[in-house]
Coordinates of C-alpha atoms and ligand atoms in Angstrom, one line a residue:
Chain A
X60 CA -0.9 32.3 7.3
X61 CA 1.2 30.1 4.9
X62 CA -0.1 26.9 6.5
X63 CA -3.3 26.2 8.2
X64 CA -5.1 23.2 9.1
X65 CA -8.9 23.8 9.8
X66 CA -10.9 21.3 11.5
X67 CA -8.8 18.3 9.9
X68 CA -10.0 14.9 11.0
X69 CA -8.7 12.0 8.9
X70 CA -9.5 8.1 9.0
X71 CA -7.3 5.8 7.4
X72 CA -9.6 2.9 6.4
X73 CA -13.3 3.8 6.6
X74 CA -14.5 0.3 5.3
X75 CA -12.7 -1.3 8.1
X76 CA -15.4 -2.2 11.0
X77 CA -12.9 -0.9 13.9
X78 CA -11.9 2.0 12.1
X79 CA -10.9 5.1 14.3
X80 CA -9.5 8.6 13.5
X81 CA -5.9 8.9 13.1
X82 CA -6.3 12.9 13.4
X83 CA -9.3 14.6 15.4
X84 CA -10.7 18.1 14.5
X85 CA -6.9 19.3 14.3
X86 CA -6.6 23.1 14.0
X87 CA -3.4 24.5 13.3
X88 CA -1.6 28.0 11.9
X89 CA 1.8 28.2 11.0
X90 CA 3.6 31.6 9.4
X91 CA 6.4 32.0 7.0
X92 CA 9.6 31.5 8.5
X93 CA 8.6 29.6 11.6
X94 CA 10.8 26.7 13.0
X95 CA 8.1 24.4 14.2
X96 CA 8.3 21.0 16.2
X97 CA 5.7 18.4 16.0
X98 CA 6.1 16.1 18.8
X99 CA 3.8 13.1 20.6
X100 CA 3.9 9.6 21.4
X101 CA 4.2 6.8 18.9
X102 CA 1.3 6.7 16.9
X103 CA -0.2 10.1 17.8
X104 CA -0.8 11.0 14.4
X105 CA 2.3 12.9 13.4
X106 CA 3.5 11.3 10.3
X107 CA -0.2 11.3 9.0
X108 CA -0.7 15.2 10.1
X109 CA 2.4 16.1 7.9
X110 CA 1.2 14.0 5.1
X111 CA -2.0 16.2 4.6
X112 CA 0.5 19.0 3.9
X113 CA 1.5 18.2 0.4
X114 CA -1.9 16.1 -0.4
X115 CA -0.4 12.6 -0.2
X116 CA -3.4 12.0 2.2
X117 CA -6.4 14.4 2.2
X118 CA -8.4 15.3 5.5
X119 CA -11.7 12.9 5.4
X120 CA -13.4 16.3 6.5
X121 CA -11.6 19.6 7.1
X122 CA -9.0 21.1 5.1
X123 CA -5.6 21.8 5.2
X124 CA -4.6 25.2 3.4
X125 CA -1.0 26.2 1.8
X126 CA -0.7 29.6 0.4
X127 CA -3.9 28.8 -1.9
X128 CA -3.9 25.0 -2.0
X129 CA -6.7 23.5 -0.5
X130 CA -6.5 19.9 0.3
X131 CA -9.5 18.1 1.2
X132 CA -11.5 14.9 0.3
X133 CA -14.7 17.1 1.0
X134 CA -16.0 18.0 -2.7
X135 CA -18.5 20.4 -1.4
X136 CA -15.9 21.8 0.9
X137 CA -13.6 22.0 -2.0
X138 CA -15.9 24.0 -4.3
X139 CA -16.8 26.3 -1.7
X140 CA -13.2 27.2 -1.3
X141 CA -12.4 27.5 -4.7
X142 CA -14.8 30.4 -4.9
X143 CA -12.8 32.4 -2.5
X144 CA -9.6 32.2 -5.0
X145 CA -8.7 34.0 -8.2
X146 CA -9.0 32.0 -11.5
X147 CA -5.3 31.5 -11.7
X148 CA -5.2 30.2 -8.5
X149 CA -7.8 27.6 -8.8
X150 CA -6.0 26.4 -12.0
X151 CA -2.8 25.9 -9.9
X152 CA -4.9 23.9 -7.6
X153 CA -5.4 21.2 -10.3
X154 CA -1.9 21.0 -10.6
X155 CA -0.8 18.9 -7.6
X156 CA 3.2 18.9 -8.5
X157 CA 3.0 22.6 -7.4
X158 CA 2.2 21.7 -4.0
X159 CA 4.7 19.1 -3.9
X160 CA 7.1 21.3 -5.3
X161 CA 6.2 24.3 -2.5
X162 CA 6.1 21.5 0.4
X163 CA 9.1 19.4 0.7
X164 CA 8.4 16.4 2.6
X165 CA 11.3 14.1 4.0
X166 CA 9.7 10.9 5.3
X167 CA 10.6 8.7 8.2
X168 CA 13.8 7.0 6.9
X169 CA 14.1 8.6 3.5
X170 CA 17.0 6.1 2.2
X171 CA 14.5 3.7 0.8
X172 CA 13.8 6.2 -2.0
X173 CA 16.5 6.1 -3.6
X174 CA 16.8 4.2 -7.1
X175 CA 18.8 6.1 -9.6
X176 CA 22.3 4.7 -10.9
X177 CA 24.3 7.8 -9.3
X178 CA 23.6 9.8 -6.3
X179 CA 23.7 13.3 -8.8
X180 CA 21.2 11.6 -11.0
X181 CA 18.9 10.6 -7.8
X182 CA 19.3 14.2 -6.3
X183 CA 18.2 15.6 -9.9
X184 CA 15.2 13.4 -10.2
X185 CA 13.2 16.0 -7.6
X186 CA 14.1 19.4 -10.0
X187 CA 13.7 17.7 -13.1
X188 CA 10.0 16.3 -12.1
X189 CA 9.6 19.9 -11.3
X190 CA 10.3 21.0 -14.8
X191 CA 13.9 22.6 -14.6
X192 CA 16.4 21.8 -17.2
X193 CA 19.1 19.4 -16.8
X194 CA 21.6 21.9 -16.5
X195 CA 19.5 23.8 -13.9
X196 CA 18.9 20.4 -12.1
X197 CA 22.4 19.6 -11.7
X198 CA 23.6 22.9 -11.0
X199 CA 21.1 23.1 -7.6
X200 CA 21.4 19.5 -6.8
X201 CA 25.4 19.9 -6.6
X202 CA 24.5 22.7 -4.6
X203 CA 21.9 20.8 -2.1
X204 CA 24.7 17.8 -2.0
X205 CA 27.2 19.7 -0.5
X206 CA 25.1 21.9 1.7
X207 CA 24.2 18.5 3.3
X208 CA 27.8 17.4 3.7
X209 CA 28.1 15.2 0.5
X210 CA 31.8 15.4 -1.0
X211 CA 32.2 15.8 -4.7
X212 CA 33.8 12.2 -4.9
X213 CA 30.5 10.7 -4.0
X214 CA 28.4 12.2 -6.9
X215 CA 29.0 9.3 -9.0
X216 CA 29.1 6.3 -6.9
X217 CA 25.9 4.5 -6.8
X218 CA 23.2 5.3 -3.7
X219 CA 23.1 1.6 -3.0
X220 CA 26.8 1.7 -1.8
X221 CA 26.6 4.3 0.8
X222 CA 26.4 4.0 4.3
X223 CA 22.9 4.5 5.9
X224 CA 23.7 8.0 7.4
X225 CA 25.1 9.2 4.1
X226 CA 22.1 7.9 2.1
X227 CA 20.0 9.3 4.6
X228 CA 21.6 12.8 3.4
X229 CA 21.1 12.4 0.0
X230 CA 17.7 11.6 0.4
X231 CA 17.3 14.8 2.2
X232 CA 19.4 16.8 -0.6
X233 CA 16.9 15.1 -2.9
X234 CA 14.0 17.3 -1.2
X235 CA 16.4 20.2 -0.8
X236 CA 17.5 20.5 -4.6
X237 CA 13.6 21.3 -5.5
X238 CA 14.0 24.4 -3.2
X239 CA 10.6 24.1 -1.3
X240 CA 9.3 26.9 0.7
X241 CA 8.1 24.8 3.4
X242 CA 10.6 22.0 4.5
X243 CA 8.8 19.5 6.4
X244 CA 10.7 16.5 7.9
X245 CA 9.8 13.3 9.7
X246 CA 12.2 12.3 12.3
X247 CA 15.2 13.4 10.2
X248 CA 17.8 12.3 13.1
X249 CA 16.2 9.0 13.9
X250 CA 18.9 6.1 14.2
X251 CA 21.9 8.6 13.4
X252 CA 24.8 8.8 16.0
X253 CA 25.1 12.0 17.8
X254 CA 27.3 13.9 15.1
X255 CA 25.1 12.6 12.0
X256 CA 22.5 14.0 14.1
X257 CA 24.1 17.6 14.9
X258 CA 25.1 17.9 11.5
X259 CA 21.4 17.3 9.7
X260 CA 20.1 19.6 12.4
X261 CA 22.7 22.1 11.2
X262 CA 21.4 21.5 7.7
X263 CA 17.9 22.1 8.6
X264 CA 18.8 25.2 10.7
X265 CA 20.8 27.0 7.6
X266 CA 17.7 26.3 5.4
X267 CA 15.6 27.8 8.0
X268 CA 17.8 31.0 8.2
X269 CA 17.3 31.4 4.3
X270 CA 13.8 32.0 5.3
X271 CA 12.3 29.0 4.7
X272 CA 9.1 27.8 7.4
X273 CA 10.3 24.4 8.7
X274 CA 8.1 21.9 10.2
X275 CA 10.3 19.0 12.3
X276 CA 8.7 15.8 13.8
X277 CA 10.8 14.4 16.0
X278 CA 11.0 12.6 19.7
X279 CA 14.0 14.1 20.4
X280 CA 13.8 17.0 23.1
X281 CA 16.7 18.4 22.9
X282 CA 16.4 18.9 19.2
X283 CA 13.4 20.8 20.1
X284 CA 14.8 22.8 22.9
X285 CA 17.7 23.9 20.7
X286 CA 16.1 24.5 17.5
X287 CA 12.4 25.0 17.6
X288 CA 10.6 28.2 18.4
X289 CA 7.2 26.7 18.6
X290 CA 6.1 23.3 19.5
X291 CA 2.9 21.4 18.6
X292 CA 1.7 18.5 20.8
X293 CA -0.5 15.6 19.3
X294 CA -2.2 13.3 21.7
X295 CA -4.0 10.3 20.8
X296 CA -4.8 11.9 17.5
X297 CA -6.1 15.2 19.1
X298 CA -3.9 18.4 18.9
X299 CA -3.3 19.1 22.9
X300 CA -0.9 22.1 22.9
X301 CA 0.8 24.8 21.1
X302 CA 3.3 26.6 23.1
X303 CA 7.3 27.7 23.0
X304 CA 9.8 24.7 24.0
X305 CA 10.5 26.4 27.1
X306 CA 7.2 26.8 28.4
X307 CA 6.2 23.1 27.4
X308 CA 9.3 21.9 29.4
X309 CA 8.7 23.9 32.2
X310 CA 4.7 22.8 32.7
X311 CA 4.0 20.0 34.8
X312 CA 1.5 17.9 32.1
X313 CA 4.8 17.1 29.8
X314 CA 4.7 13.8 31.3
X315 CA 0.8 13.2 30.3
X316 CA 1.8 13.1 26.7
X317 CA 4.7 10.6 27.4
X318 CA 7.3 13.2 25.9
X319 CA 10.5 13.1 27.6
X320 CA 12.3 15.9 29.5
X321 CA 15.7 17.2 28.0
X322 CA 18.6 17.1 30.8
X323 CA 18.7 20.8 31.5
X324 CA 14.8 20.7 32.6
X325 CA 15.1 17.8 34.4
X326 CA 18.1 19.0 36.5
X327 CA 16.0 22.3 36.9
X328 CA 13.2 20.3 38.5
X329 CA 15.3 18.3 40.6
X330 CA 16.9 21.6 41.9
X331 CA 13.3 22.4 42.9
X332 CA 12.1 19.2 44.5
X333 CA 15.3 19.3 46.7
X334 CA 14.1 22.5 48.0
X335 CA 16.2 25.1 45.7
X336 CA 14.3 28.7 46.4
X337 CA 15.7 30.7 43.6
X338 CA 13.9 31.4 40.9
X339 CA 14.6 29.4 37.7
X340 CA 11.7 30.3 35.1
X341 CA 14.1 32.2 33.4
X342 CA 16.5 29.4 32.9
X343 CA 16.3 28.4 29.4
X344 CA 20.1 27.0 28.7
X345 CA 23.2 26.1 30.9
X346 CA 24.4 29.6 30.2
X347 CA 21.4 31.1 32.1
X348 CA 21.6 28.3 34.7
X349 CA 24.9 28.9 35.9
X350 CA 24.2 32.8 35.8
X351 CA 21.4 32.1 38.3
X352 CA 22.8 29.4 40.2
X353 CA 26.2 32.0 40.5
X354 CA 24.4 34.8 42.2
Chain B
X103 CA -5.1 -3.9 -4.7
X104 CA -5.4 -6.2 -1.4
X105 CA -8.4 -7.6 -2.6
X106 CA -6.5 -9.4 -5.7
X107 CA -5.7 -11.9 -3.1
X108 CA -8.8 -12.0 -1.2
X109 CA -9.2 -11.1 2.4
X110 CA -9.7 -13.6 4.9
X111 CA -13.2 -12.9 6.2
X112 CA -13.8 -12.7 9.9
X113 CA -16.5 -15.3 10.2
X114 CA -16.9 -19.0 11.4
X115 CA -18.9 -20.7 8.9
X116 CA -19.1 -24.5 8.3
X117 CA -17.0 -23.7 5.0
X118 CA -14.3 -21.6 7.5
X119 CA -14.0 -24.4 9.4
X120 CA -13.9 -27.3 7.0
X121 CA -10.4 -28.9 6.6
X122 CA -8.1 -26.7 4.2
X123 CA -7.1 -29.9 2.2
X124 CA -10.6 -30.6 1.7
X125 CA -11.1 -27.4 0.5
X126 CA -8.3 -27.5 -2.1
X127 CA -9.5 -30.8 -3.4
X128 CA -13.0 -29.3 -4.1
X129 CA -11.5 -26.2 -5.5
X130 CA -9.8 -28.7 -7.9
X131 CA -12.8 -30.6 -8.7
X132 CA -15.0 -27.7 -9.1
X133 CA -12.2 -25.9 -11.5
X134 CA -12.4 -29.5 -13.5
X135 CA -15.8 -29.5 -14.2
X136 CA -16.1 -25.9 -14.8
X137 CA -13.7 -26.7 -18.0
X138 CA -15.3 -29.7 -19.2
X139 CA -17.2 -29.6 -22.6
X140 CA -21.2 -29.9 -22.6
X141 CA -22.2 -30.9 -25.9
X142 CA -23.3 -27.4 -27.8
X143 CA -23.4 -23.9 -26.7
X144 CA -26.7 -24.0 -25.3
X145 CA -26.3 -26.8 -23.2
X146 CA -23.2 -25.7 -22.0
X147 CA -24.5 -22.4 -20.8
X148 CA -27.3 -24.2 -19.0
X149 CA -25.3 -26.8 -17.1
X150 CA -22.4 -24.1 -16.0
X151 CA -25.6 -22.0 -15.3
X152 CA -26.7 -24.6 -12.8
X153 CA -22.9 -24.8 -11.6
X154 CA -22.7 -21.0 -11.1
X155 CA -26.0 -21.4 -9.0
X156 CA -24.2 -24.4 -6.6
X157 CA -21.4 -22.1 -6.5
X158 CA -23.4 -19.2 -5.5
X159 CA -24.7 -21.2 -2.9
X160 CA -21.7 -21.9 -1.4
X161 CA -20.7 -18.4 -1.4
X162 CA -23.7 -17.6 0.4
X163 CA -23.1 -20.4 3.0
X164 CA -19.0 -19.0 3.4
X165 CA -20.8 -15.7 3.7
X166 CA -18.8 -14.1 1.2
X167 CA -19.1 -10.7 0.3
X168 CA -20.7 -10.4 -3.2
X169 CA -19.8 -6.6 -3.3
X170 CA -15.8 -8.1 -3.5
X171 CA -16.9 -10.6 -5.8
X172 CA -17.8 -7.9 -8.2
X173 CA -15.0 -5.8 -7.7
X174 CA -12.8 -8.4 -8.4
X175 CA -14.6 -9.1 -11.9
X176 CA -14.5 -5.3 -12.4
X177 CA -10.7 -5.8 -13.6
X178 CA -12.0 -8.3 -16.0
X179 CA -13.7 -6.0 -18.2
X180 CA -10.8 -5.5 -20.5
X181 CA -10.1 -9.5 -20.7
X182 CA -13.6 -9.8 -21.6
X183 CA -12.9 -7.2 -24.8
X184 CA -9.9 -8.8 -25.3
X185 CA -11.5 -12.2 -25.9
X186 CA -14.6 -10.7 -27.7
X187 CA -12.4 -9.3 -30.1
X188 CA -10.2 -12.5 -30.6
X189 CA -13.3 -14.8 -30.9
X190 CA -15.2 -12.6 -32.9
X191 CA -13.1 -11.0 -35.3
X192 CA -10.3 -13.6 -36.0
X193 CA -11.8 -16.0 -39.1
X194 CA -12.9 -19.5 -37.3
X195 CA -10.8 -22.5 -38.3
X196 CA -12.1 -25.7 -39.8
X197 CA -15.3 -26.3 -40.6
X198 CA -17.9 -23.3 -40.4
X199 CA -20.3 -24.5 -42.8
X200 CA -22.8 -25.6 -39.7
X201 CA -22.2 -22.2 -38.1
X202 CA -24.7 -19.4 -37.8
X203 CA -23.5 -16.1 -39.4
X204 CA -24.6 -12.8 -37.7
X205 CA -23.7 -10.7 -40.7
X206 CA -21.6 -11.4 -44.1
X207 CA -19.5 -8.8 -45.4
X208 CA -19.7 -8.4 -49.1
X209 CA -16.0 -10.0 -49.5
X210 CA -17.5 -12.9 -48.1
X211 CA -15.9 -12.9 -44.4
X212 CA -18.4 -13.8 -42.0
X213 CA -19.1 -13.2 -38.5
X214 CA -20.7 -16.2 -36.5
X215 CA -22.6 -16.3 -33.5
X216 CA -20.5 -19.1 -32.3
X217 CA -17.7 -16.8 -31.9
X218 CA -19.9 -14.3 -29.7
X219 CA -20.7 -17.6 -27.5
X220 CA -17.5 -18.9 -27.6
X221 CA -16.2 -15.7 -25.6
X222 CA -19.0 -15.5 -23.4
X223 CA -18.4 -19.3 -22.6
X224 CA -14.6 -18.5 -21.5
X225 CA -15.7 -15.6 -19.9
X226 CA -18.0 -17.6 -17.7
X227 CA -15.6 -20.0 -16.9
X228 CA -13.3 -17.3 -15.7
X229 CA -16.0 -15.7 -13.5
X230 CA -16.6 -18.8 -12.2
X231 CA -13.0 -19.5 -11.1
X232 CA -12.9 -16.3 -9.7
X233 CA -15.9 -17.2 -7.4
X234 CA -14.1 -20.4 -6.5
X235 CA -10.8 -19.1 -5.6
X236 CA -12.4 -15.9 -3.7
X237 CA -14.3 -18.5 -1.4
X238 CA -11.2 -20.6 -0.6
X239 CA -9.2 -17.5 0.0
X240 CA -11.6 -15.3 2.0
X241 CA -12.3 -18.5 4.4
X242 CA -8.9 -20.1 4.5
X243 CA -5.9 -18.6 6.2
X244 CA -2.8 -18.4 3.8
X245 CA -0.9 -20.5 6.7
X246 CA -3.5 -23.3 6.3
X247 CA -3.3 -23.2 2.6
X248 CA 0.8 -23.9 2.8
X249 CA 0.1 -26.7 5.7
X250 CA -2.4 -28.2 2.7
X251 CA 0.0 -27.7 -0.1
X252 CA 2.7 -29.3 2.1
X253 CA 0.6 -32.3 2.8
X254 CA -0.4 -32.9 -1.0
X255 CA 3.2 -32.8 -1.7
X256 CA 4.4 -35.3 0.7
X257 CA 4.4 -38.5 -1.5
X258 CA 7.0 -36.6 -3.3
X259 CA 9.6 -37.0 -0.5
X260 CA 10.0 -40.6 -1.7
X261 CA 12.3 -39.3 -4.6
X262 CA 13.7 -36.7 -2.0
X263 CA 11.9 -33.6 -3.3
X264 CA 12.5 -31.2 -0.1
X265 CA 8.6 -30.6 0.4
X266 CA 9.6 -28.5 3.7
X267 CA 11.5 -26.2 2.0
X268 CA 8.8 -25.2 -0.6
X269 CA 5.9 -25.0 2.1
X270 CA 8.4 -22.6 3.9
X271 CA 9.4 -20.7 1.1
X272 CA 5.6 -20.1 0.0
X273 CA 4.6 -19.5 3.5
X274 CA 7.3 -16.6 3.8
X275 CA 6.3 -15.3 0.8
X276 CA 2.6 -15.3 1.5
X277 CA 3.6 -13.9 5.0
X278 CA 5.4 -11.1 3.0
X279 CA 2.8 -9.8 0.8
X280 CA 0.8 -7.4 2.9
X281 CA 4.3 -6.2 4.0
X282 CA 5.6 -5.6 0.6
X283 CA 2.3 -3.9 -0.2
X284 CA 3.1 -1.4 2.7
X285 CA 6.1 -0.9 1.6
X286 CA 5.4 0.3 -2.0
X287 CA 2.7 2.4 -0.6
X288 CA 5.4 4.0 1.6
X289 CA 7.7 4.3 -1.6
X290 CA 5.1 5.4 -3.9
X291 CA 4.3 8.2 -1.4
X292 CA 8.1 9.3 -0.8
X293 CA 8.5 9.5 -4.8
X294 CA 5.3 11.3 -5.2
X295 CA 6.9 13.9 -2.9
X296 CA 9.4 14.7 -5.3
X297 CA 7.1 14.9 -8.1
X298 CA 6.3 11.5 -9.6
X299 CA 2.7 11.2 -11.1
X300 CA 2.0 7.8 -11.2
X301 CA -1.7 8.2 -12.9
X302 CA -0.5 10.7 -15.6
X303 CA 2.3 10.8 -18.5
X304 CA 3.1 8.8 -21.7
X305 CA 4.7 5.6 -22.0
X306 CA 8.3 6.6 -21.5
X307 CA 7.4 8.4 -18.2
X308 CA 5.4 5.9 -16.9
X309 CA 8.0 3.2 -17.4
X310 CA 10.4 6.1 -15.7
X311 CA 7.9 6.6 -12.6
X312 CA 7.8 2.9 -12.3
X313 CA 11.4 2.3 -12.0
X314 CA 11.0 4.5 -9.3
X315 CA 9.1 2.3 -7.3
X316 CA 10.5 -0.8 -8.8
X317 CA 14.2 -0.4 -7.8
X318 CA 13.6 0.8 -4.1
X319 CA 11.2 -2.1 -3.7
X320 CA 13.4 -4.9 -5.0
X321 CA 16.2 -3.4 -3.1
X322 CA 14.5 -3.9 0.3
X323 CA 13.0 -6.8 -1.0
X324 CA 16.9 -8.6 -1.2
X325 CA 17.9 -6.7 2.1
X326 CA 14.8 -8.0 3.9
X327 CA 15.3 -11.6 2.7
X328 CA 18.8 -11.1 3.6
X329 CA 18.2 -10.3 7.2
X330 CA 15.3 -12.9 7.7
X331 CA 17.8 -15.7 6.5
X332 CA 20.2 -14.7 8.7
X333 CA 17.8 -14.3 11.7
X334 CA 16.5 -17.7 10.9
X335 CA 20.3 -19.1 10.8
X336 CA 20.4 -17.9 14.2
X337 CA 17.5 -19.5 15.8
X338 CA 18.5 -22.6 14.2
X339 CA 16.3 -23.2 11.5
X340 CA 18.0 -26.5 9.2
X341 CA 15.4 -26.8 6.3
X342 CA 15.9 -30.5 6.0
X343 CA 15.7 -31.5 9.9
X344 CA 12.6 -33.2 11.1
X345 CA 10.0 -30.6 12.3
X346 CA 6.8 -31.1 14.2
X347 CA 3.7 -28.8 13.4
X348 CA 2.0 -26.2 15.6
X349 CA -1.3 -26.8 13.9
X350 CA -2.2 -30.6 13.1
X351 CA -4.8 -30.9 10.3
X352 CA -7.6 -33.3 11.4
X353 CA -10.4 -34.7 9.1
X354 CA -13.5 -34.6 11.3
X355 CA -17.2 -35.6 10.5
X356 CA -18.0 -32.3 8.4
X357 CA -15.2 -32.7 6.2
X358 CA -16.0 -36.3 5.2
X359 CA -19.7 -35.0 4.6
X360 CA -18.1 -31.9 2.5
X361 CA -16.1 -34.2 0.6
X362 CA -18.9 -36.8 -0.1
X363 CA -20.8 -34.0 -1.4
X364 CA -18.0 -32.7 -3.9
X365 CA -17.8 -35.8 -4.8
X366 CA -21.1 -36.3 -6.0
X367 CA -21.2 -32.9 -7.5
X368 CA -18.2 -33.7 -9.7
X369 CA -19.3 -37.1 -10.9
X370 CA -23.0 -35.7 -11.8
X371 CA -21.4 -33.3 -14.2
X372 CA -18.7 -35.8 -15.2
X373 CA -21.6 -37.8 -16.2
X374 CA -23.4 -35.0 -18.2
X375 CA -20.2 -34.3 -19.8
X376 CA -19.7 -38.2 -20.7
X377 CA -23.5 -38.2 -22.1
X378 CA -23.4 -34.7 -24.0
X379 CA -19.8 -35.8 -25.5
X380 CA -20.6 -39.4 -26.5
X381 CA -24.0 -40.1 -26.5
X382 CA -25.7 -39.7 -29.7
X383 CA -28.8 -36.9 -29.6
X384 CA -27.4 -36.0 -26.0
X385 CA -25.2 -33.5 -27.5
X386 CA -28.1 -31.3 -28.1
X387 CA -30.5 -32.5 -25.4
X388 CA -32.5 -29.4 -25.2
X389 CA -33.5 -29.7 -28.4
X390 CA -34.4 -33.4 -28.2
X391 CA -36.7 -32.7 -25.0
X392 CA -37.6 -29.5 -25.2
X393 CA -37.2 -28.4 -29.1
X394 CA -35.1 -25.7 -28.0
X395 CA -31.5 -24.3 -28.4
X396 CA -30.3 -25.0 -31.8
X397 CA -26.8 -24.0 -31.0
Ligands
ATP670 N1 -1.3 3.3 6.1 C1 -2.0 3.3 7.3 N2 -3.3 2.7 7.4 C2 -3.9 2.3 8.4 N3 -3.5 2.8 9.7 C3 -2.3 3.7 9.7 C4 -1.7 3.5 8.5 N4 -0.6 4.6 9.1 C5 -0.8 5.2 10.5 N5 -1.8 4.4 10.5 C6 -2.5 4.5 11.9 O1 -2.6 5.8 12.2 C7 -1.9 6.6 13.7 C8 -1.4 7.4 13.5 O2 0.1 7.0 12.9 P1 1.2 8.1 12.7 O3 2.1 7.4 11.7 O4 0.5 9.4 12.2 O5 2.1 8.4 14.1 P2 2.9 8.9 14.5 O6 2.6 9.7 15.5 O7 3.6 9.3 13.3 O8 3.9 7.8 15.1 P3 5.3 7.1 15.2 O9 6.3 8.4 16.3 O10 5.6 6.1 15.5 O11 5.9 7.8 13.9 C9 -1.4 5.1 14.2 O12 -2.5 4.5 15.2 C10 -1.2 4.1 13.0 O13 -1.7 2.9 13.5
MG671 MG1 5.6 8.8 12.4

């Protein structure tokens, strides 16, 4: 397993008299090359969970494991886990930036992280931090910018002059340039127009096709339906379901988790409700729907 | 970080219920008597010790957490070392013939007990200042403090000083401190994901990593204040208009009692200051009465 969460529990502010678990006993496994969507209603703990993946926050109890990196604030558990690793791996565990290079995390509204004088320099910031030379960093940054559809004429502009959507792309390029093995995106399409949304998703798809693992937090069920192979549902800090998009949308308890149903599945449910008799369980896109209806 | 400003504690003690104007006046009064001279060092430490005991009693009444007081003091150790070096090792000005040397170096340079006491004295005053402000901030909501401030500034209206504008500015600034802290936290997390290490690194690297925080923070500050001012305009905010207040400050019986107590304490300490400074013999009254404390 490339990524695994083991009994992960997290509390934000232990001193707060009415604190609660933002994550409750989460167990999850993700293998290399998967495209996983993480869904759940507002405040269910999605952003919290993804931040444990690159040690921005450490589980209060339990641990997350990314390759040989162990993330936990439980010192005893950490020591125990270190015993299972080779000497080299233990050494690497001390260097957080190695983990952060491996797991690229794009935050919700990432445009606020821009700070450099030019767009290109801003994107180069990540790779240079991860010990690439100026030359190499420039090369990968130009590639990353082009892959998110930022034209060369923008490279020397100030990032503060860009539109919201353009800023978002530059910020995503800033993570892509570090060439992470696991790309984690927290609602990358929030607040974008349909075209912008589609373009960003296509970029993510391309990265996935290169063999990278994608973990995508989203409220957009159409995105889940069209891109993800596996869905993880969080509800009230707990992991309630690991399934495929098709199964999730066909099941009846989807409303329980306050998730929106994609148009196709709404239509399917409506057909059944109005008395349509044929078997619709194999319908997973509009083409297969038309096929069944036309029979 | 949040502790620096002192968090309002969720109790309802006498001190919490006091009028914020009285509390501010008391704060000023106490600070003044903290800084009055009381003769020689033995006198000063005894008298300030009494004052500190009074302050501790007030802290107990206000249910101030002693732990948060200590954690505030923790940040002072650097200051203490600095004071020690300045007062002890920098040569004393003026007449040092009556001073008590700790050591005399072969070249005639002397280190005095007086230097040590001086630095302790300043440090002691600082500790009391912190205790006093902690009492105020942990028992008074920031908004009430601005009301009090506005009230104190009212006389300035005669000379057309825009007191309402000032108090609005202050209350907005106070309101946005937690927001900015959250924002800073968010930005730091985003930059850490790009490989910034805020803890490690030498000077140049540190400066660079701080810019990655400051630039986005400032830019979001400006855009926030832009939006805020537009929103205020849209809702018809008129800085120089006559406005009523949701909360009306009213002096009650407790407030009067408190005012009298504060007055008595301030008067008592001022008298002590007068005696120790101006009446012969009293600058060393301990020596006079008990035969101790020749310093
Ligand atoms: N910095 C923080 N300090 C304290 N509590 C927090 C903090 N961040 C989040 N929380 C709390 O933790 C819980 C989970 O929050 P989280 O941000 O993970 O939700 P989410 O699933 O990402 O929601 P959304 O869909 O709105 O982004 C919430 O109840 C939230 O109030
Ligand atoms: Mg979130």
